[in-house]
mmCIF file of C-alpha atoms in Angstrom:
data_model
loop_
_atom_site.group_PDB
_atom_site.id
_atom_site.type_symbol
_atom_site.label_atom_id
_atom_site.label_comp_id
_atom_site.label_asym_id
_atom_site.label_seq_id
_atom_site.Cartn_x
_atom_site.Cartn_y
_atom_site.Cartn_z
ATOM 1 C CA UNK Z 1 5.829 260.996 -14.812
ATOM 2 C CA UNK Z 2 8.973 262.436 -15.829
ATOM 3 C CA UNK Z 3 11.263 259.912 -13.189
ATOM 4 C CA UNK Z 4 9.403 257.110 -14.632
ATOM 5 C CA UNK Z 5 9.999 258.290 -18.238
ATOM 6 C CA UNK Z 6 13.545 259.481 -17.483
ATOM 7 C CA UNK Z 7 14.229 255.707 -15.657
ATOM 8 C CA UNK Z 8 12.684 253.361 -18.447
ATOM 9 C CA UNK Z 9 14.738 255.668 -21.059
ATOM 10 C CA UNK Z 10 17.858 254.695 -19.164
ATOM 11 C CA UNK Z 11 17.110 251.609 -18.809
ATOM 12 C CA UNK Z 12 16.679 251.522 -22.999
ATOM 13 C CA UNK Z 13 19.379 253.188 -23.294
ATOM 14 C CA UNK Z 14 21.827 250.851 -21.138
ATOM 15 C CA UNK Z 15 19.826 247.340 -22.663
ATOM 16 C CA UNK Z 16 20.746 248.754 -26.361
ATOM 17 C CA UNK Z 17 24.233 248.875 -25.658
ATOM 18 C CA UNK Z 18 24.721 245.888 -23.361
ATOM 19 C CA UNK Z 19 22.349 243.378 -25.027
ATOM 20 C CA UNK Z 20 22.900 240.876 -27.922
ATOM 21 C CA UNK Z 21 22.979 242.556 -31.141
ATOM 22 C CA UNK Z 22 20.195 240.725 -32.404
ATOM 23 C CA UNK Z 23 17.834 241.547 -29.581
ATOM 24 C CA UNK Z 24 18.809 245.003 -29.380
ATOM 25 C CA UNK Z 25 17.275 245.331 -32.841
ATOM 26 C CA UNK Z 26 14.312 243.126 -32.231
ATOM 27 C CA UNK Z 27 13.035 245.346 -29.412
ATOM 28 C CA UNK Z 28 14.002 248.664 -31.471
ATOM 29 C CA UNK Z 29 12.344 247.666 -34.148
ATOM 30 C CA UNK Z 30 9.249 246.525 -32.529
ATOM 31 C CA UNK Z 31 9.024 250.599 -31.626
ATOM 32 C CA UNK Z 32 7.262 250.961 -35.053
ATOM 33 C CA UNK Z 33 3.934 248.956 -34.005
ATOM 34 C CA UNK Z 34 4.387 250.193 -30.919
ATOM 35 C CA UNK Z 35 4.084 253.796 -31.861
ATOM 36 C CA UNK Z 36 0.707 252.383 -34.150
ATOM 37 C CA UNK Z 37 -1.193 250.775 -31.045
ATOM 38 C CA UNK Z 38 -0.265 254.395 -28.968
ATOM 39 C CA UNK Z 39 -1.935 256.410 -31.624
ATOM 40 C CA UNK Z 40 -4.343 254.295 -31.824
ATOM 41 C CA UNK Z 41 -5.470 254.755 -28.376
ATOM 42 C CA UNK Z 42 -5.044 258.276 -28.447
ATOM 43 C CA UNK Z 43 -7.213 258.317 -31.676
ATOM 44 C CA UNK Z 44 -10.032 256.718 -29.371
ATOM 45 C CA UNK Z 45 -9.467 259.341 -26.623
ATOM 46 C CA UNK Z 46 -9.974 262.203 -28.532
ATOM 47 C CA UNK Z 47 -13.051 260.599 -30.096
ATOM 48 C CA UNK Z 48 -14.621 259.948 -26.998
ATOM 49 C CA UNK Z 49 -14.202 263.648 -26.608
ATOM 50 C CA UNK Z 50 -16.182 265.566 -29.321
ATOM 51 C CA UNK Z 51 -16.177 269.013 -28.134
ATOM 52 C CA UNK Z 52 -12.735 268.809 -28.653
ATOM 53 C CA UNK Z 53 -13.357 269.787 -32.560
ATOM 54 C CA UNK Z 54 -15.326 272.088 -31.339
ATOM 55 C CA UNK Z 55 -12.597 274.158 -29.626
ATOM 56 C CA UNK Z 56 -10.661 273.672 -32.257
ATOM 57 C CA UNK Z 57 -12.322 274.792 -34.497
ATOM 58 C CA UNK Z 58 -13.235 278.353 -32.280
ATOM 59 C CA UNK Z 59 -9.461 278.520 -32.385
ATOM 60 C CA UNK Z 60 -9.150 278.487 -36.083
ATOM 61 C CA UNK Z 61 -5.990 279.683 -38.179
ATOM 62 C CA UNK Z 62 -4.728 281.115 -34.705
ATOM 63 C CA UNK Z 63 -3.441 276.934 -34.343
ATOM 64 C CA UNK Z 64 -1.153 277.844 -36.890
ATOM 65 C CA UNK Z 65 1.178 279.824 -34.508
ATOM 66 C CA UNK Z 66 1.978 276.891 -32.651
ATOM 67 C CA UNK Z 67 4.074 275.146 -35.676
ATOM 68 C CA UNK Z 68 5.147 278.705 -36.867
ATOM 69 C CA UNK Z 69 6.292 279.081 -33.039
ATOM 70 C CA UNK Z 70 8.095 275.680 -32.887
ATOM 71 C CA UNK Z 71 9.735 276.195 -36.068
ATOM 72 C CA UNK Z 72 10.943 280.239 -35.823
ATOM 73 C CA UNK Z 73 11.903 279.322 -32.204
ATOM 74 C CA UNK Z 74 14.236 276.122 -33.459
ATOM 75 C CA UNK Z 75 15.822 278.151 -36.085
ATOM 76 C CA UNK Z 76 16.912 280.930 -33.857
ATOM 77 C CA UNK Z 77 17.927 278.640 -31.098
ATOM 78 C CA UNK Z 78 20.183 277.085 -33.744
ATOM 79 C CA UNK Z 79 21.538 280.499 -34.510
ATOM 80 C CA UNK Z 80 22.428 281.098 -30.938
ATOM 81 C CA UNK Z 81 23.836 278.010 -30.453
ATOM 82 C CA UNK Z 82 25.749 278.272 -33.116
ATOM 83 C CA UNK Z 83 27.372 281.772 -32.134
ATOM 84 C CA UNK Z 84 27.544 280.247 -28.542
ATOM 85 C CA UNK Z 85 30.180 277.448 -30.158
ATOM 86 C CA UNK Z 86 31.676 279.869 -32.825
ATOM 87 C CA UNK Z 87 30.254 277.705 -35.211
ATOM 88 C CA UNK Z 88 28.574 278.962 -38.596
ATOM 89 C CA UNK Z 89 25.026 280.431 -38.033
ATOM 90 C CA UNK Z 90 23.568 278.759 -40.813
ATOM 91 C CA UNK Z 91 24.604 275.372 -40.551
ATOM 92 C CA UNK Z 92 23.260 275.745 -37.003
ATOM 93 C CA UNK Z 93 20.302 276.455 -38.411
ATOM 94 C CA UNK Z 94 20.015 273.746 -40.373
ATOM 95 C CA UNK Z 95 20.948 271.327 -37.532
ATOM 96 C CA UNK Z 96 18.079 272.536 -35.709
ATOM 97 C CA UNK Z 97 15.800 272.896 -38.682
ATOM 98 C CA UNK Z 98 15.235 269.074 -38.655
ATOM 99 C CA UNK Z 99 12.846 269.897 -35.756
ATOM 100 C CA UNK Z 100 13.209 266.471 -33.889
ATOM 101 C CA UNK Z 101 13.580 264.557 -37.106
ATOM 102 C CA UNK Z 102 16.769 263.113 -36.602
ATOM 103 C CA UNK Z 103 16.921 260.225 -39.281
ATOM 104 C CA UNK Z 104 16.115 262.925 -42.668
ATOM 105 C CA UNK Z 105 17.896 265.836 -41.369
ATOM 106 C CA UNK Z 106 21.149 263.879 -40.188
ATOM 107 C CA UNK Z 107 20.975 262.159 -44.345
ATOM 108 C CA UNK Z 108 19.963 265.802 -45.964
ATOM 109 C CA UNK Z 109 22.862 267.640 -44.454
ATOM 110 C CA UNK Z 110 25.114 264.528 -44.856
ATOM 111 C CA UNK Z 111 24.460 264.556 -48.543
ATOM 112 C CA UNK Z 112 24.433 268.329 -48.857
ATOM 113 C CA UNK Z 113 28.415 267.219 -48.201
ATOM 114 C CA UNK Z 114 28.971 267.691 -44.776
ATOM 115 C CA UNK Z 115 29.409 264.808 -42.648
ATOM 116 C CA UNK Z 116 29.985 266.120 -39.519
ATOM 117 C CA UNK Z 117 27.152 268.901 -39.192
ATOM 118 C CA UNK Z 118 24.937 265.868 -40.622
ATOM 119 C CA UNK Z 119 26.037 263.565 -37.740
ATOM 120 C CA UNK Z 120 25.766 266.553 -35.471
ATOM 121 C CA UNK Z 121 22.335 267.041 -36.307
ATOM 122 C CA UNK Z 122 21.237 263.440 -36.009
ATOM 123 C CA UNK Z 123 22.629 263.419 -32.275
ATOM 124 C CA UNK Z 124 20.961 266.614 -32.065
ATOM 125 C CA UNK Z 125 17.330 265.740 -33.126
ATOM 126 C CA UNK Z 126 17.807 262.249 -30.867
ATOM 127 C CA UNK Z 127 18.577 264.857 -28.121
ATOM 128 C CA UNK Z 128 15.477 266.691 -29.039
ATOM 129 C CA UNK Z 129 13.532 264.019 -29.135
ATOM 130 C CA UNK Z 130 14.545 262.566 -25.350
ATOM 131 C CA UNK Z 131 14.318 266.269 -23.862
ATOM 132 C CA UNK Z 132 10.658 265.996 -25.490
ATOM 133 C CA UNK Z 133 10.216 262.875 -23.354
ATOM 134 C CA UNK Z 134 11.556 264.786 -20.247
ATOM 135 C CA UNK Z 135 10.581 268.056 -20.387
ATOM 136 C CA UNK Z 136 6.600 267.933 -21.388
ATOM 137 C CA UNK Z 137 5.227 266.741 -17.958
ATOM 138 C CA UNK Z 138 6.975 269.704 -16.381
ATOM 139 C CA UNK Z 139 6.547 272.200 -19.297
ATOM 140 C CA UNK Z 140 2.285 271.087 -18.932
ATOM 141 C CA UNK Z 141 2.426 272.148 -15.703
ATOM 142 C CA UNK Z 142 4.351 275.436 -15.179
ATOM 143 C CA UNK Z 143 4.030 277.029 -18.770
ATOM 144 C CA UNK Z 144 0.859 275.301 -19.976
ATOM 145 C CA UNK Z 145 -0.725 272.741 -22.057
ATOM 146 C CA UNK Z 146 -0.178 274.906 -25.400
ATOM 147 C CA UNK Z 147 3.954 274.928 -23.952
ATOM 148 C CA UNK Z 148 4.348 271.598 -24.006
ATOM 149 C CA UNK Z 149 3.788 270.893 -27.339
ATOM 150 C CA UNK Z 150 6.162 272.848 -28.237
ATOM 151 C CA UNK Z 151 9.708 271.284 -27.661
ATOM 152 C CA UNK Z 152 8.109 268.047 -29.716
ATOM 153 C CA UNK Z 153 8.574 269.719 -32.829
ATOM 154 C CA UNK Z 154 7.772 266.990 -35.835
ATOM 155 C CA UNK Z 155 7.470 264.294 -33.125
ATOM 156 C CA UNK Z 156 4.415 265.705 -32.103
ATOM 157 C CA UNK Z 157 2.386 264.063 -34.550
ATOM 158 C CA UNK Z 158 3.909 260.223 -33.585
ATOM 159 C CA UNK Z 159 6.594 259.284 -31.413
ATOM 160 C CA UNK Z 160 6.017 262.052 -28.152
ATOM 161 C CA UNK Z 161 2.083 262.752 -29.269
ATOM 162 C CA UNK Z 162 1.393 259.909 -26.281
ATOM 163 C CA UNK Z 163 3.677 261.830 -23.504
ATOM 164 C CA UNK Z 164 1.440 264.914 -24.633
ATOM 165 C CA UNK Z 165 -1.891 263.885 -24.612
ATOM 166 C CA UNK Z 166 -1.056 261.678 -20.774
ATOM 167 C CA UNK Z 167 0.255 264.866 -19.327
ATOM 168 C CA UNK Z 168 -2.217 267.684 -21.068
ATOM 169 C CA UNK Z 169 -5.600 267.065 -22.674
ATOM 170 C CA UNK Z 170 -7.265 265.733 -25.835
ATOM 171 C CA UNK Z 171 -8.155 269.294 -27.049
ATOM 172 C CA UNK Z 172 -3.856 269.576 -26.852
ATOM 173 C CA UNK Z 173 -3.388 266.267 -28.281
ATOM 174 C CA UNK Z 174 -5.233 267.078 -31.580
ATOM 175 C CA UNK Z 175 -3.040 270.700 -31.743
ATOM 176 C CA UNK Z 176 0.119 268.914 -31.369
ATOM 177 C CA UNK Z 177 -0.735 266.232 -33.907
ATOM 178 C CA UNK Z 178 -1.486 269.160 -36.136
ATOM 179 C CA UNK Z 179 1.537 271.111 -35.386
ATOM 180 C CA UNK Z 180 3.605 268.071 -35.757
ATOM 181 C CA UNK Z 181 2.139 267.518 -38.654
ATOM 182 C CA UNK Z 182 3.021 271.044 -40.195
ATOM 183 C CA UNK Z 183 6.581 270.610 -39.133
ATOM 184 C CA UNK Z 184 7.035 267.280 -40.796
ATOM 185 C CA UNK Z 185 5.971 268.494 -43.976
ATOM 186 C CA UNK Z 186 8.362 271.570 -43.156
ATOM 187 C CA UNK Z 187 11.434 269.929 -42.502
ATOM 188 C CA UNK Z 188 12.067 268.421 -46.056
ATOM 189 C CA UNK Z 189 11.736 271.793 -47.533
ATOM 190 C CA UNK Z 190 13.297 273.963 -44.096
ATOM 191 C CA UNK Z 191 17.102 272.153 -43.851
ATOM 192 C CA UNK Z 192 18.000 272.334 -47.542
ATOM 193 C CA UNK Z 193 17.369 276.656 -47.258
ATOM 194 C CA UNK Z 194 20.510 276.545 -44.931
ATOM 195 C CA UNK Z 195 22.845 274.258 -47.016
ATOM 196 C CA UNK V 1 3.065 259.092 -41.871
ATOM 197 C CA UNK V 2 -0.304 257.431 -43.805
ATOM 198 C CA UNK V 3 -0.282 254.541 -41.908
ATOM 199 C CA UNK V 4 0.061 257.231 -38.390
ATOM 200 C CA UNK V 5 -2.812 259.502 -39.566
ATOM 201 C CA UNK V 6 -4.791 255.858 -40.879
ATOM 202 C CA UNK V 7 -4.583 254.306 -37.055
ATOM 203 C CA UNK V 8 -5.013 257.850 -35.314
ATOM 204 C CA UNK V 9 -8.242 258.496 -38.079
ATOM 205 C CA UNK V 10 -9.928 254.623 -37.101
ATOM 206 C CA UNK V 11 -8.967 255.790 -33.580
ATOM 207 C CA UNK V 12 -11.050 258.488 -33.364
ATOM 208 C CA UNK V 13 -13.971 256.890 -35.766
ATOM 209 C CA UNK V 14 -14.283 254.119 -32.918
ATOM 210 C CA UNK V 15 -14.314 257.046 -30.315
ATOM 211 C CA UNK V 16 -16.961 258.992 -32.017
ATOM 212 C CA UNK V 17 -18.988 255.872 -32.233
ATOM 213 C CA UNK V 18 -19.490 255.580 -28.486
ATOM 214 C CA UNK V 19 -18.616 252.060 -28.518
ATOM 215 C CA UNK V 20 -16.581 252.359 -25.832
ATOM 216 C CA UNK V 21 -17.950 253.029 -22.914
ATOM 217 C CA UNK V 22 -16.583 253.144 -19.137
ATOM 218 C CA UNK V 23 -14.363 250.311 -18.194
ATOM 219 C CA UNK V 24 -13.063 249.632 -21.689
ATOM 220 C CA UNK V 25 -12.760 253.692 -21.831
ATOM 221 C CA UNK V 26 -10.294 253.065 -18.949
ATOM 222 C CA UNK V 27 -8.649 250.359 -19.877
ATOM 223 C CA UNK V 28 -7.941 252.600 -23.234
ATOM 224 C CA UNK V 29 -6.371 254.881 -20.903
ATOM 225 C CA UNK V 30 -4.054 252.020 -18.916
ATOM 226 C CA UNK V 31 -2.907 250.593 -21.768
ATOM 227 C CA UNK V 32 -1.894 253.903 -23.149
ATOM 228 C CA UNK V 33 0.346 254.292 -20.361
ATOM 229 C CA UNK V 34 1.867 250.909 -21.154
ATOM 230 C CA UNK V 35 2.042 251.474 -24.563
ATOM 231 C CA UNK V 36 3.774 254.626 -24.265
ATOM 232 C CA UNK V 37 6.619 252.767 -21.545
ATOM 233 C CA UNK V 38 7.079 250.215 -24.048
ATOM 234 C CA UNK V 39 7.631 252.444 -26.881
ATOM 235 C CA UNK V 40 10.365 255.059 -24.724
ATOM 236 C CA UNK V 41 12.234 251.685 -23.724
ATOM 237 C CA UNK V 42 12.254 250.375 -27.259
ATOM 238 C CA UNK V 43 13.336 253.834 -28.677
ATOM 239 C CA UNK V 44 15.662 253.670 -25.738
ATOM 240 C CA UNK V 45 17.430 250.608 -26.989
ATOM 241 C CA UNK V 46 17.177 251.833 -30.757
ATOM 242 C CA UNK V 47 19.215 254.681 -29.251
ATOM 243 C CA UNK V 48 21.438 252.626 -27.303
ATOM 244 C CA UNK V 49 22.393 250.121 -30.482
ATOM 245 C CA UNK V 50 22.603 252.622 -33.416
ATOM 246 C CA UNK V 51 26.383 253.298 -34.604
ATOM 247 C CA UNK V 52 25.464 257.168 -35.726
ATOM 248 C CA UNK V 53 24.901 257.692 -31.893
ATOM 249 C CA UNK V 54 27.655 255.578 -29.843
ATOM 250 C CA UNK V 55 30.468 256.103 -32.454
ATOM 251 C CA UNK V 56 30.000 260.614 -32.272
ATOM 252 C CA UNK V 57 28.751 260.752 -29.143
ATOM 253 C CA UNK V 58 31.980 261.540 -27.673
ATOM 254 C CA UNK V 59 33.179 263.815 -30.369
ATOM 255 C CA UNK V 60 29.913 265.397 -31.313
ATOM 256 C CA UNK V 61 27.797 265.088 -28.338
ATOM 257 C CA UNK V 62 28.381 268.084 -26.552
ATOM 258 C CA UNK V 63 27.663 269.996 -29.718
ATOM 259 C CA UNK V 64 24.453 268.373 -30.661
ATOM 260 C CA UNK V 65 22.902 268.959 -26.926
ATOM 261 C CA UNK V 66 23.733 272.497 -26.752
ATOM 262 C CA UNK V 67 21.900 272.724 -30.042
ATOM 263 C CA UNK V 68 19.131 270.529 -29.110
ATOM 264 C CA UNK V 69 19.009 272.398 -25.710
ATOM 265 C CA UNK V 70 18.320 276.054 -28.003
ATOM 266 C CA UNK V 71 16.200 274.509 -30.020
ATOM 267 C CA UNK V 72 13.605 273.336 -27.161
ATOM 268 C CA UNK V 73 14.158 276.741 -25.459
ATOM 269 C CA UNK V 74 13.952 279.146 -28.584
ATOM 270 C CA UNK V 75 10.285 276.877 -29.591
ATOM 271 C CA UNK V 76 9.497 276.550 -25.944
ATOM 272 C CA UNK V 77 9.684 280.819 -25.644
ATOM 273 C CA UNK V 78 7.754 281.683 -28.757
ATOM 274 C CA UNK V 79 4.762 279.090 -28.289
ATOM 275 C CA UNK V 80 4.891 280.510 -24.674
ATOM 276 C CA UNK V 81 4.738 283.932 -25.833
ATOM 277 C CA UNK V 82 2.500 283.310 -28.665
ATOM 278 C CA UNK V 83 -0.190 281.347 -26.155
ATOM 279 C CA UNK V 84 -0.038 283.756 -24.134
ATOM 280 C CA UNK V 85 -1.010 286.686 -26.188
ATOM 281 C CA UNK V 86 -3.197 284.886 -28.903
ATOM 282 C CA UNK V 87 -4.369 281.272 -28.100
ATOM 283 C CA UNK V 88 -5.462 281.607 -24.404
ATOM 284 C CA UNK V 89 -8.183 283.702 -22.625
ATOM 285 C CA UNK V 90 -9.095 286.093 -25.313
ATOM 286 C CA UNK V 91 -12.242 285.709 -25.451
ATOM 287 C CA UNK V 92 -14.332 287.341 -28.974
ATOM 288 C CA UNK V 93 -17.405 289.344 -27.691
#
């Protein structure tokens, strides 16, 4: 799964910068119903599957740590980046506190009047967001299903909730949807703290 | 993030309804798979033709994928470490 997901990225990749302009955006923007018929789907497979609510629901407010994990974990990844470049701990932080969302944390820390951290963290986030795409078929299988949500951070709820649910189960699907859920809601309120 | 939770929430109506059964329950499952292609080579290309991306790469990129490297690795360790000791195999009495 991951070859195939690593080639067609390429691919994407190499078409948006060699294609027309006006194509390029065409297929980009096409991503957003895209994204809609995925969920869709996975909506219906976890459905079809109702003792998933079940085991959810045995798991109760113990789901929780998987967000809490995801987001603790980004933060103090930032911070050892950041000491890893000799660059200040808190604006790492807040480069990695946009937890995959590359489009509002690249604009908050941008407006928060510094450019280059803001540009840094939309590359970032992007990066995130393809080592998501990479990383969960392998993380599923050698660290667990509960593992693999967690690199997804906010994107776990949309754009990598369909490389999640094809590579773990529908019981995981619904948990990462949650805890990308959480960390969208998070992020708004989670850069700012470090500006 | 409505319209996500609207299509994921009619999603899972229709899959509680058990109108689906068997081949169209595979065909869900197929189309999925193409569905989630299509979107990584569109996002791909949205990627490949946005500005904010080509024009810092150079500068910028190194930067950004050490961070983004930490940031899967630091969330990758805790939810590890965290499933490990809470979410899996303890089992209440």
């Amino acid at each position: 799964m991951s070859i195939v997901i690593f080639v067609v990225l390429l691919l994407g990749i190499v078409s948006g910068i060699a294609l027309p302009e006006a194509l390029s955006v065409t297929i980009s923007e096409a991503s957003s119903p895209i994204l809609l018929l995925l969920l869709f789907s996975v909506g219906i497979d976890i459905g079809t599957n109702r003792e998933v609510f079940g085991q959810i629901r045995q798991l109760g407010g113990r789901i929780l740590l998987i967000p809490v994990g995801v987001i603790l974990g980004s933060l103090a990844g930032g911070a050892c980046a950041a000491l890893l470049l000799s660059a200040d701990v808190r604006e790492g932080m807040a480069i990695t506190a946009g937890l995959g969302w590359y489009s509002l944390s690249g604009i908050l820390i941008t407006e928060a009047g510094n450019p280059v951290a803001g540009a840094t963290s939309f590359l970032s986030n992007v990066f995130r967001e393809m080592m998501t795409f990479l990383s969960v078929p392998f993380l599923a299988r050698y660290l667990g299903d509960y593992t693999a949500i967690a690199p997804a951070g906010a994107t776990a709820m949309d754009t990598t909730l369909g490389v999640i649910r094809s590579n773990t189960d529908e019981k995981c699907a619904v948990l990462a949807f949650i805890s990308g859920s959480i960390c969208t809601l998070v992020v708004p309120v989670l850069v700012p703290i470090f500006l | 993030m409505t319209e996500i939770i609207a299509v994921v929430a009619v999603g899972i109506v229709i899959g509680l309804s058990g109108l689906l059964r068997g081949g169209l329950l595979k065909l869900n499952g197929r189309v999925q798979t193409l569905w989630l292609i299509l979107l990584i080579f569109s996002m791909g290309v949205g990627i490949g033709n946005s500005p904010e991306v080509t024009e810092n790469i150079a500068q910028l990129g190194f930067q950004a994928l050490v961070y983004a490297l930490f940031a899967v690795l630091g969330s990758v360790a805790l939810v590890f470490l965290f499933g490990k000791l809470v979410l899996e195999g303890r089992k209440r009495p």
